CSV table of C-alpha atoms in Angstrom, one decimal:
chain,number,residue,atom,x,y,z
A,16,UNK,CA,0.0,0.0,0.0
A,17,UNK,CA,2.4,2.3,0.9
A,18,UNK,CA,4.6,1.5,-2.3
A,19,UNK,CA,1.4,2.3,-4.7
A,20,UNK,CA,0.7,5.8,-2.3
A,21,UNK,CA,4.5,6.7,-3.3
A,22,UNK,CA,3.9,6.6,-7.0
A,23,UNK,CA,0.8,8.8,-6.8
A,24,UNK,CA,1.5,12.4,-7.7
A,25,UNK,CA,0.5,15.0,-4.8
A,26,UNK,CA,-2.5,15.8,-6.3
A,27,UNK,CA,-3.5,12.1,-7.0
A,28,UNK,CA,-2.7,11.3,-3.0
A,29,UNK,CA,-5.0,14.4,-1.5
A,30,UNK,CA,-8.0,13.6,-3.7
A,31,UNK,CA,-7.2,9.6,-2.5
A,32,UNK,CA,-6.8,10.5,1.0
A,33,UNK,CA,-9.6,13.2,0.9
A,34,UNK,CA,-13.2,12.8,-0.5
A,35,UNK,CA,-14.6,16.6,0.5
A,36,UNK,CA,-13.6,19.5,2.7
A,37,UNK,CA,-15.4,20.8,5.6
A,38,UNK,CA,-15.5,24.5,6.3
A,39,UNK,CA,-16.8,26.9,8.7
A,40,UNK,CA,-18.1,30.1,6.9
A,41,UNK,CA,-18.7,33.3,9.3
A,42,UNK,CA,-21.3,35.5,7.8
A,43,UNK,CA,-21.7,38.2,9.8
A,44,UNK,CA,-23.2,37.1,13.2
A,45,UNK,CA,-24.2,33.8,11.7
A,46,UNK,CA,-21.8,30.5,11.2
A,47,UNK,CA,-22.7,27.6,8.5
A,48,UNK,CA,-21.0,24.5,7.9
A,49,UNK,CA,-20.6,23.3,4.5
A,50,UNK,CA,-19.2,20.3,3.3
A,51,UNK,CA,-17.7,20.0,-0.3
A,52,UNK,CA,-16.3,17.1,-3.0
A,53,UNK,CA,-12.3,17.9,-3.2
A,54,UNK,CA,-12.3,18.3,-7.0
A,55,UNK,CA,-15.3,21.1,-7.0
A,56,UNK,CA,-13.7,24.9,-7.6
A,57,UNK,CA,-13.6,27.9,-5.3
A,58,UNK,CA,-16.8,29.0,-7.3
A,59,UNK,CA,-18.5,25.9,-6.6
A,60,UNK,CA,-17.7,26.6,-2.8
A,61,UNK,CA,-18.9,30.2,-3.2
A,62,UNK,CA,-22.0,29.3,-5.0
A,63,UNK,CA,-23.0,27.0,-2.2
A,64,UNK,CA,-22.4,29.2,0.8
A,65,UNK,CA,-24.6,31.6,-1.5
A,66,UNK,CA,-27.6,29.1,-1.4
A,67,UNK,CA,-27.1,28.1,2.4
A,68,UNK,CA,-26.6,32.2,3.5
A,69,UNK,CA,-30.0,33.1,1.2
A,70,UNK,CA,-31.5,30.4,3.9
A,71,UNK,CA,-30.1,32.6,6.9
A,72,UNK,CA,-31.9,35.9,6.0
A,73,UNK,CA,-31.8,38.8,2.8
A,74,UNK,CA,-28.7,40.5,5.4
A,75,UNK,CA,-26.7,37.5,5.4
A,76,UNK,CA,-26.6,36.8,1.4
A,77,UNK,CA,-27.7,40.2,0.1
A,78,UNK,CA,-23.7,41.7,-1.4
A,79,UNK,CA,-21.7,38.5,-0.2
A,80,UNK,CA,-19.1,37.8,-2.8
A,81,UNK,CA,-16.4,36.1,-2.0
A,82,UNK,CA,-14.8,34.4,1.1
A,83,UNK,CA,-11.6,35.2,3.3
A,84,UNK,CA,-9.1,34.2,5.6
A,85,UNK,CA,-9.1,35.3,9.5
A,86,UNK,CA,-5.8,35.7,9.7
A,87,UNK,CA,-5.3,38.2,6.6
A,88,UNK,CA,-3.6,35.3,4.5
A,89,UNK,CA,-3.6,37.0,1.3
A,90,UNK,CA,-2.4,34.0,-1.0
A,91,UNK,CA,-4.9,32.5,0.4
A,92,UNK,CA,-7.1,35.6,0.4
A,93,UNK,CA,-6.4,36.4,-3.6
A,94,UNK,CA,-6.5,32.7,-4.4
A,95,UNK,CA,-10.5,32.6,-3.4
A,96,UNK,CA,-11.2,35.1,-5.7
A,97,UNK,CA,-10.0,32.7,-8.6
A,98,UNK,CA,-13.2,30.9,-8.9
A,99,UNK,CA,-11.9,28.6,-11.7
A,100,UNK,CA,-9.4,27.5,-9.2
A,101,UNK,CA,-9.4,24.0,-7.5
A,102,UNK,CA,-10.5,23.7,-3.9
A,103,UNK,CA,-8.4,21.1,-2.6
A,104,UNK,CA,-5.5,23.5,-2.3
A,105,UNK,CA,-7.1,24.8,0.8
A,106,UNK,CA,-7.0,21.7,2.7
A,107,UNK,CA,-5.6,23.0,5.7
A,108,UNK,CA,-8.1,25.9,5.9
A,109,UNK,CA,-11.0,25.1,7.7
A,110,UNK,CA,-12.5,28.9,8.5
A,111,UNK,CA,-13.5,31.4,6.0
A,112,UNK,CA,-15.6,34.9,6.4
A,113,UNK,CA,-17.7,36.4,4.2
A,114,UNK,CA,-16.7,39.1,1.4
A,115,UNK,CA,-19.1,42.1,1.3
A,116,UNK,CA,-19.1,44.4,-1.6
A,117,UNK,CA,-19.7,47.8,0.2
A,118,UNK,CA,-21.8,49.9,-2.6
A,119,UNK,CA,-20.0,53.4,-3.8
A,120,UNK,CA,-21.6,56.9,-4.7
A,121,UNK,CA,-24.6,56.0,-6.9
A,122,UNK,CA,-23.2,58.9,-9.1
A,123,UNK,CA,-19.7,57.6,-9.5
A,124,UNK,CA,-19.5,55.5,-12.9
A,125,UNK,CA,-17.1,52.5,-12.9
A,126,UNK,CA,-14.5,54.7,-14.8
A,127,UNK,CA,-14.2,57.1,-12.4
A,128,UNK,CA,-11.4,56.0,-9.9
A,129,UNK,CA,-11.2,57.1,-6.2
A,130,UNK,CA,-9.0,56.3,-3.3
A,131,UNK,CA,-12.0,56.0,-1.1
A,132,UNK,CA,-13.1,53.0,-3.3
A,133,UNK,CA,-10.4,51.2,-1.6
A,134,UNK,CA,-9.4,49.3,1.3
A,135,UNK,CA,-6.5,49.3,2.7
A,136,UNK,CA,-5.2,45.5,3.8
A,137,UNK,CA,-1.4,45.8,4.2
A,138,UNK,CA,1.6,46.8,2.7
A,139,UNK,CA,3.4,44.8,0.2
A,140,UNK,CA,6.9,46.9,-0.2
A,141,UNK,CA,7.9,50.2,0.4
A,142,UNK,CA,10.8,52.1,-2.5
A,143,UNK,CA,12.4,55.1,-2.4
A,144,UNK,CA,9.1,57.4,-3.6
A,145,UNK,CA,6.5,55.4,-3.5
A,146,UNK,CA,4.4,52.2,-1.8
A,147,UNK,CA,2.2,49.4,-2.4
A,148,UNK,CA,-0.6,48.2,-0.9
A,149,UNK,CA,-2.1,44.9,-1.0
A,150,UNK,CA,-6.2,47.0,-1.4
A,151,UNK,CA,-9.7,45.4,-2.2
A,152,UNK,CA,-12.2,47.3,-4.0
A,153,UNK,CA,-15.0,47.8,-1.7
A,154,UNK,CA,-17.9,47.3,-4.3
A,155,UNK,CA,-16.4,44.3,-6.4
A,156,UNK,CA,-14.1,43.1,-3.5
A,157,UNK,CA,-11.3,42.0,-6.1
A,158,UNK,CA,-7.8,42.4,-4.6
A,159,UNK,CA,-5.4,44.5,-6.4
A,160,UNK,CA,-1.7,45.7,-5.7
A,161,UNK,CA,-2.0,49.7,-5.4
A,162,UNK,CA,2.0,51.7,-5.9
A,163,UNK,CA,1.3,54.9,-5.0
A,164,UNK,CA,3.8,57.6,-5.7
A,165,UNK,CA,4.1,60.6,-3.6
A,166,UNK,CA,3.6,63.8,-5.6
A,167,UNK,CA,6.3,65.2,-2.9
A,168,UNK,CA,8.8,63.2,-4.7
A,169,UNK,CA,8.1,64.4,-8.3
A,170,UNK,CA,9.5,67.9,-7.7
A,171,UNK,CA,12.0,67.5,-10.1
A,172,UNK,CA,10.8,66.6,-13.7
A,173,UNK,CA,12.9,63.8,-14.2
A,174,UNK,CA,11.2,61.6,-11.6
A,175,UNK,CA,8.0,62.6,-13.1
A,176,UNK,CA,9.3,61.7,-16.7
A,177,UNK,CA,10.1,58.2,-15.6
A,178,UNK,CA,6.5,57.7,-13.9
A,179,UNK,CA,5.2,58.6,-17.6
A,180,UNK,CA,7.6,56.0,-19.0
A,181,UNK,CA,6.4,53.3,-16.9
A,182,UNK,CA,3.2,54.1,-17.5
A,183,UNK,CA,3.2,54.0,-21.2
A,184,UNK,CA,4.8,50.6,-21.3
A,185,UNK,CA,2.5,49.2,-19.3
A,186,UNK,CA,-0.1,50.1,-21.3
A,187,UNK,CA,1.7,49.1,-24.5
A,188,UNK,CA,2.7,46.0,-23.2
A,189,UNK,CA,-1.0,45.7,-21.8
A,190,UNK,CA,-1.3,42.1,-23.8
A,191,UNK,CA,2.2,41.0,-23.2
A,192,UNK,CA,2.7,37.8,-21.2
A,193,UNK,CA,4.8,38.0,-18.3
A,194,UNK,CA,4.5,42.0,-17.8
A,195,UNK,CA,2.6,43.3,-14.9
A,196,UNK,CA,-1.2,43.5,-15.8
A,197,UNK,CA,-1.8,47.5,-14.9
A,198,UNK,CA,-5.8,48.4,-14.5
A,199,UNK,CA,-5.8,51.7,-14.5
A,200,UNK,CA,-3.9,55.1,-13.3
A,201,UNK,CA,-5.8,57.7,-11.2
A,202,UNK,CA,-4.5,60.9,-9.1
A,203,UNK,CA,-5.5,61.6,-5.4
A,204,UNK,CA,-4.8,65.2,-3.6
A,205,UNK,CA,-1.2,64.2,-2.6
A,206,UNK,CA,-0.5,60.4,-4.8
A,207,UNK,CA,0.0,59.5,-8.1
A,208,UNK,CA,-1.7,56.0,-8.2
A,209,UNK,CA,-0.7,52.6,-10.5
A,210,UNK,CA,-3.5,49.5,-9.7
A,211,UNK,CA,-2.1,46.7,-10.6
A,212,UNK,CA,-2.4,43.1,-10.6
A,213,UNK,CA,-2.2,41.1,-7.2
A,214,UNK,CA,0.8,38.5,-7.5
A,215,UNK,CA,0.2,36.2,-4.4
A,216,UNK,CA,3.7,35.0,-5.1
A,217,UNK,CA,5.6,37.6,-4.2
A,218,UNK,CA,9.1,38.6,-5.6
A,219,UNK,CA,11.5,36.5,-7.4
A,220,UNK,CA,14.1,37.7,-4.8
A,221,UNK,CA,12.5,36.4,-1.9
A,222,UNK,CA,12.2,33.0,-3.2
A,223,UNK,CA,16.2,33.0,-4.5
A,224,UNK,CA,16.8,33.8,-0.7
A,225,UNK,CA,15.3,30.7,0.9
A,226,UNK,CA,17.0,28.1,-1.9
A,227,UNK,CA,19.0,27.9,-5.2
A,228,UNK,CA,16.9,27.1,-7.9
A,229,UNK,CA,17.7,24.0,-9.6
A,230,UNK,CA,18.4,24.1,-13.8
A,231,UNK,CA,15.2,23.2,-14.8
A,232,UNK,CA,13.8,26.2,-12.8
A,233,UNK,CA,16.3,28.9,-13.7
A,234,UNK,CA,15.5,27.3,-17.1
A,235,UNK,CA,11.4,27.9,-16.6
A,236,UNK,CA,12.1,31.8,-15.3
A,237,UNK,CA,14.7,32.8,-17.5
A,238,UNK,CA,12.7,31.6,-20.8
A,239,UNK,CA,9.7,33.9,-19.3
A,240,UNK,CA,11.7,36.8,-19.2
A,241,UNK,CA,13.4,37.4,-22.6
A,242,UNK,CA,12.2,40.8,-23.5
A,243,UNK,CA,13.8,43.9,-22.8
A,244,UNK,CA,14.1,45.0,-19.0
A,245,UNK,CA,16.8,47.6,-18.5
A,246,UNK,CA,16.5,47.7,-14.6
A,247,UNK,CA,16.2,43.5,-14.6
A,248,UNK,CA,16.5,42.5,-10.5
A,249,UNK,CA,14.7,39.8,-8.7
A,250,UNK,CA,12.9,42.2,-6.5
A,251,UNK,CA,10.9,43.6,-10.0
A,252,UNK,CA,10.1,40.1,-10.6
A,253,UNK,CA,7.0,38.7,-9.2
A,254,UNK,CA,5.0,35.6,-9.2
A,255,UNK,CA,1.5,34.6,-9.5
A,256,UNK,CA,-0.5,32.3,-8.0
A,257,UNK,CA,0.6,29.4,-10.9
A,258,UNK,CA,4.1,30.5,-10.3
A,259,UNK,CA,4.8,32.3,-14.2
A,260,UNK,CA,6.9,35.4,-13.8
A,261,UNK,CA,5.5,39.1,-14.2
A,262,UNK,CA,8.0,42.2,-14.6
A,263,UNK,CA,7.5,45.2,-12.4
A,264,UNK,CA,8.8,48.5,-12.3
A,265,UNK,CA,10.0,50.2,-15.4
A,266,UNK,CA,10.4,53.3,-14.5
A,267,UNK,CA,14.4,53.2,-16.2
A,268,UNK,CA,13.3,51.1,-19.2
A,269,UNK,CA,13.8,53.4,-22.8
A,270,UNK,CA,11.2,53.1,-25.0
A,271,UNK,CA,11.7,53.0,-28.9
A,272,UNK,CA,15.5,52.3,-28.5
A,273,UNK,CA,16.6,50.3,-31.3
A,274,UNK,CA,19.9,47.7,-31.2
A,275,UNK,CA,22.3,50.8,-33.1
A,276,UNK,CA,21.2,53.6,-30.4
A,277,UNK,CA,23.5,54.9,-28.2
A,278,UNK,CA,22.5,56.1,-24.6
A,279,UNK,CA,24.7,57.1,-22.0
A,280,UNK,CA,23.0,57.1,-18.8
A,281,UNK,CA,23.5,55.7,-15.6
A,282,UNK,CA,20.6,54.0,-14.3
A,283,UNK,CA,19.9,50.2,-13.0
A,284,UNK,CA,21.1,48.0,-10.3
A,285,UNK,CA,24.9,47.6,-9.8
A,286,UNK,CA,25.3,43.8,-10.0
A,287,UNK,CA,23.4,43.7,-13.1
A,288,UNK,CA,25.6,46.8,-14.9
A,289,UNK,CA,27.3,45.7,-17.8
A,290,UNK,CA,31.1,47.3,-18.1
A,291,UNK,CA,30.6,49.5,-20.6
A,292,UNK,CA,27.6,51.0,-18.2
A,293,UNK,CA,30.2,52.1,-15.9
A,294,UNK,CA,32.2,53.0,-18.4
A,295,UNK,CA,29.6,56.0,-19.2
A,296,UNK,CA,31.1,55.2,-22.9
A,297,UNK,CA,28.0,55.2,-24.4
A,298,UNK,CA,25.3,51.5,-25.2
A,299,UNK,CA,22.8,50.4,-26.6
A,300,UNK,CA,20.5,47.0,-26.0
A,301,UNK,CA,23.8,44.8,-25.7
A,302,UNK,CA,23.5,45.7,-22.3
A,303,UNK,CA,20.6,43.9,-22.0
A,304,UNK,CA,22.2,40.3,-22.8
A,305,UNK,CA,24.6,41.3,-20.2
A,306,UNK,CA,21.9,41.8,-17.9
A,307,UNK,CA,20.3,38.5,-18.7
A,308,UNK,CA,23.3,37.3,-18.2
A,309,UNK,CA,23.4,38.5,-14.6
A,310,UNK,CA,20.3,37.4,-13.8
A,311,UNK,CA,20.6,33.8,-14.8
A,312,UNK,CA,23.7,33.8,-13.1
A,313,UNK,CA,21.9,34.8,-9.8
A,314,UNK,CA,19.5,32.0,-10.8
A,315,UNK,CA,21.4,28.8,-11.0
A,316,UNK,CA,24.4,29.6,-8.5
A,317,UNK,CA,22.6,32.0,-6.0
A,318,UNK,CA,24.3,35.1,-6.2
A,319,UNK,CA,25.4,38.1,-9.1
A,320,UNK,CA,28.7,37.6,-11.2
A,321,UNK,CA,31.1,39.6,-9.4
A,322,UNK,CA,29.3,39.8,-6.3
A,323,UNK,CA,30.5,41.0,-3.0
A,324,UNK,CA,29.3,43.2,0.2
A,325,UNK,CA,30.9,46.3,-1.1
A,326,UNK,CA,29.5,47.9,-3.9
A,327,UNK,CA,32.7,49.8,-5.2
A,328,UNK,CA,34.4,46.1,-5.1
A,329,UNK,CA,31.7,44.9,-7.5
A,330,UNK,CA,31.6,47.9,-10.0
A,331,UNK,CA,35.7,47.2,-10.1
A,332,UNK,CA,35.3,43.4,-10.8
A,333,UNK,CA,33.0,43.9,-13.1
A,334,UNK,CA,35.5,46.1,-14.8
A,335,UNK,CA,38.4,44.1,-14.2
A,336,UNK,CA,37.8,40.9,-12.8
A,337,UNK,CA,38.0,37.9,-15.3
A,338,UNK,CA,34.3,35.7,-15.0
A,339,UNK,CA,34.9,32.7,-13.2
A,340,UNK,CA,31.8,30.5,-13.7
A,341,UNK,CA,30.9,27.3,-11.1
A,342,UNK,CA,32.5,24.0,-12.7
A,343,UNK,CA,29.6,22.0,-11.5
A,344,UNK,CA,27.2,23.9,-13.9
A,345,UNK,CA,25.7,22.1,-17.2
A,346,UNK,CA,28.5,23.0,-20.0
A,347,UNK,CA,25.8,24.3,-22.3
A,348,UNK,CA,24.8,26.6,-19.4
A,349,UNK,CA,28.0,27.5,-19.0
A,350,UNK,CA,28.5,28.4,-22.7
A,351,UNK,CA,25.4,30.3,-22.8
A,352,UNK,CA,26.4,32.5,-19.7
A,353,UNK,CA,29.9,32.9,-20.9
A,354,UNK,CA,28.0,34.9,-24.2
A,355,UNK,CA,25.9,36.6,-22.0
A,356,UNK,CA,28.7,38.0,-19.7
A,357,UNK,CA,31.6,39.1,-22.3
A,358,UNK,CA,33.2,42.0,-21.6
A,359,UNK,CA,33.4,43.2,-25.0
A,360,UNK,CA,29.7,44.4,-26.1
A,361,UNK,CA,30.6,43.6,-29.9
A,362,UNK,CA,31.3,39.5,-28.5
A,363,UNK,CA,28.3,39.1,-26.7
A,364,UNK,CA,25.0,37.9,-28.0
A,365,UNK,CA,23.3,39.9,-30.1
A,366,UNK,CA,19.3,38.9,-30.1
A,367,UNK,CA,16.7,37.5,-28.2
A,368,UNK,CA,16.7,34.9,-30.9
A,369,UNK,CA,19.9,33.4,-30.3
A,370,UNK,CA,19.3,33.3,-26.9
A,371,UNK,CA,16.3,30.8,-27.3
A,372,UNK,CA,18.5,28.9,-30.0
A,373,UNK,CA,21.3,28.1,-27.7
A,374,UNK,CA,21.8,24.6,-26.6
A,375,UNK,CA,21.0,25.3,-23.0
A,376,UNK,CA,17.4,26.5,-24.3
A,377,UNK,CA,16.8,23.5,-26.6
A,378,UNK,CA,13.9,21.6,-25.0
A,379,UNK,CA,11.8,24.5,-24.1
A,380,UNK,CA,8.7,24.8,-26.0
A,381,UNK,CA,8.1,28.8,-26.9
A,382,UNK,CA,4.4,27.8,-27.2
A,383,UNK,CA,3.7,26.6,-24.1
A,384,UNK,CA,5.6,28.9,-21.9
A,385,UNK,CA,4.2,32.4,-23.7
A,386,UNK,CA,0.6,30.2,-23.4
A,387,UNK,CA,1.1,29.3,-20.0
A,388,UNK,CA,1.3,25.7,-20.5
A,389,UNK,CA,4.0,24.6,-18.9
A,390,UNK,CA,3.7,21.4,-16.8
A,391,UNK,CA,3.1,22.6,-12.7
A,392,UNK,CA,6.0,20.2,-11.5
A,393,UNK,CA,8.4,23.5,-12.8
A,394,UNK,CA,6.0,25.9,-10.9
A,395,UNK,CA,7.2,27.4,-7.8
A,396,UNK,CA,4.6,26.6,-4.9
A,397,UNK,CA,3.3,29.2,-3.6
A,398,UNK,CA,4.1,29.7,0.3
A,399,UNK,CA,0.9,30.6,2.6
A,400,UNK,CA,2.2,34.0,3.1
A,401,UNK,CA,5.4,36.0,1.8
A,402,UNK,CA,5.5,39.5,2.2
A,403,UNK,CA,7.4,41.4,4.8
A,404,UNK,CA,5.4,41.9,8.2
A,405,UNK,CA,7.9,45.1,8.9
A,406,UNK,CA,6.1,47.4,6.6
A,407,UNK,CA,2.8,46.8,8.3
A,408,UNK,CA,3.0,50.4,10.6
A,409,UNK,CA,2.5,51.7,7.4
A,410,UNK,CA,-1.0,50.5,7.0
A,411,UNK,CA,-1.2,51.7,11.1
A,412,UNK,CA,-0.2,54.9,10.5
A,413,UNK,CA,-3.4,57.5,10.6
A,414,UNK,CA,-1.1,59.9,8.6
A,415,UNK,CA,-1.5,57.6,5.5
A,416,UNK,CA,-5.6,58.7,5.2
A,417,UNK,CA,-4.8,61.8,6.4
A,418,UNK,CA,-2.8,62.8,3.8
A,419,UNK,CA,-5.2,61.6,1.3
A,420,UNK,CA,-7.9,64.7,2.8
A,421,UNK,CA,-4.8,67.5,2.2
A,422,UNK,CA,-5.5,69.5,-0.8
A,423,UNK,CA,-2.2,69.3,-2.6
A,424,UNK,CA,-1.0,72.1,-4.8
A,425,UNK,CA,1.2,71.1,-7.8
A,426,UNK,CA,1.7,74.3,-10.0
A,427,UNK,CA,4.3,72.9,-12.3
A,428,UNK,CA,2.4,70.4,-14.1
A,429,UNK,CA,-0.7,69.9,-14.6
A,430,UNK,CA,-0.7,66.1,-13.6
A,431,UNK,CA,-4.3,64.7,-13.9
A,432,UNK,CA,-3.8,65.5,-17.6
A,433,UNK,CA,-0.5,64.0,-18.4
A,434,UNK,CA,-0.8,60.7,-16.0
A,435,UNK,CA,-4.7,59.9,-15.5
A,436,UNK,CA,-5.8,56.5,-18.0
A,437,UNK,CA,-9.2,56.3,-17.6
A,438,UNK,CA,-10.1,52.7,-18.1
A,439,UNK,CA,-11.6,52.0,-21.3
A,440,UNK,CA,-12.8,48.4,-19.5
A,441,UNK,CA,-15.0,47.9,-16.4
A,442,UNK,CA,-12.2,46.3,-14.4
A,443,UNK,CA,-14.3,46.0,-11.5
């Protein structure tokens, strides 16, 4: 028996070992207990706590729409609002609440975006000018990932210049697997505000810290990010809650550049700056192989090429040292890194296209991966929760809804016309 449980895959073994679920569903001041098959989906289980709260009284069913968490779990949280999803993943949950939408100012159309239409759960990450905030919607009660930028910090145009950057790419890139899905952009009296896409699986970089990733998982991320990403890092890589990669954050990207351009700014992380970078000598998208280059280096042996504690050490190695790759890597990985990493921009690879040709890269199938396709045995799973408990004064902090009453005066630029994107879909 135990020889035949071993061969089972995980998901094989719970449905063996499990027949249904039993929950406890708080709705309002009323409990129910519902019982469920383990292969039904989190909108079966929401369509039958519908049926049994409608049996409570018009208060209990009237607005509910989805279920939660006590403890604020918010993979767990975003994961029952994916109704398509499989319920047996939730096998060691056994209480949930009730989701009421909270209804907005009859007058307010869908398109027309306010702060107030949000709640604030708990903060996700906190940058140099600007936060985000795991939020639900009060009147749909989706869960979305709100950055908002502080207009105190666009004083000088060039910060502002960047927001409008980032802002046009995401919309470009709106249908682009593997970018970060952006809603829609509003203004508030003192924010500039992105809503974005919840990714329950937090960054890349958090992940990388806990283990190395093995080949064939460097192998699954890197083939998802083969596009252009000037400030590539695995803190503006994110997961979702299948475990496919989204990008974040391109505030220092250059749109319209093509391969013979020549830009000579400084901008991007310092373990992923390519020589001629710090040369200030002048680039062009080269230094984006370079920087793939970095990256998959930080995937399969853990840290940056020319790492170290000291940031002035690595900007020399990079410029000096010689690149010493681990001997126990695959050869064709090797090879493939070695291309990535040369010094010499006119030596390194020169397209996406021969990236995906090179040995290393053989066995992935393009289809599946920009479809989503690939088997879930290369998925990261997803932990219960993963974002970092030290930014959560920040949702404490009375000043944060304050802020939002001050009537902010910004004289330079008129703002709501330059950044507001008024959503030409009803996203709630």
């Amino acid at each position: 028996m135990n020889l035949k449980i071993k061969s089972l895959s995980p998901q094989q073994k719970i449905i063996n070992d499990l027949q249904q679920l039993d929950f406890q569903i708080y709705l309002k001041d009323k409990e129910i207990k519902i019982q469920i098959q383990i292969e039904q989906t989190i909108g079966q289980l929401i369509k039958l706590v519908k049926q049994e709260s409608k049996k409570l009284s018009p208060i209990h069913f009237q607005g509910l729409v989805y279920l939660e968490t006590f403890n604020g779990n918010e993979v767990a949280d975003y994961y029952l609002t994916q109704e398509d999803k499989p319920i047996f993943k939730l096998k060691n949950i056994t209480q949930l609440k009730g989701v009421y939408q909270q209804k907005l100012n009859e007058n307010q159309s869908n398109q027309d975006v306010k702060i107030q239409d949000f709640s604030f759960l708990k903060c996700l990450g906190k940058g140099g000018t600007s936060d985000v905030f795991l939020v639900r919607h009060k009147e749909s009660c989706k869960l979305f990932a709100l950055k908002m930028i502080s207009k105190t910090h666009l004083t000088e145009f060039k910060r502002l210049e960047q927001l409008l950057r980032e802002r046009k790419i995401l919309i470009d890139a709106s249908k682009t697997p593997f970018i970060a899905t952006l809603h829609c952009c509003f203004e508030s009296n003192s924010h500039l505000n992105f809503l974005l896409e919840f990714y329950c699986g937090g960054e890349l970089f958090f992940h990388l810290q806990n283990k190395k990733l093995s080949e064939s998982e460097s192998k699954f991320y890197f083939s998802q990010i083969l596009i252009c990403f000037e400030d590539l890092k695995p803190e503006n890589i994110v997961l979702d809650v299948d475990g496919y990669v989204h990008l974040t954050d391109f505030g220092l990207s250059k749109i319209g550049m093509n391969s013979e351009e020549m830009t000579d700014s400084f901008c991007g992380s310092p373990e992923y700056m390519a020589p001629e970078v710090l040369a200030r000598k002048g680039y062009n998208y080269s230094v984006d192989f370079y920087t793939l280059g970095a990256f998959l280096h930080e995937l399969v042996t853990g840290l940056p090429p020319f790492y170290s504690d000291c940031t002035e050490t690595i900007l020399n190695n990079i410029a000096n040292q010689e690149l010493i790759i681990p001997q126990y890597l695959n050869n064709d990985l090797k090879c493939l890194l070695y291309q990535l990493l040369d010094k010499k921009p006119q030596n390194r690879i020169k397209s996406f296209e021969q990236i995906k040709k090179s040995k290393w890269l053989k066995d992935v199938n393009w289809i599946d991966i920009e479809q989503c396709l690939q088997p879930y045995k290369n998925k990261k799973k997803i932990k219960l929760s993963i974002f970092k408990y030290q930014f959560q004064e920040l949702i404490q902090n009375k000043e944060l809804r304050k802020q939002e009453i001050i009537i902010f005066t910004f004289k330079e630029i008129q703002i709501k016309v330059l950044f507001s994107n008024i959503p030409s879909l009803d996203i709630f």
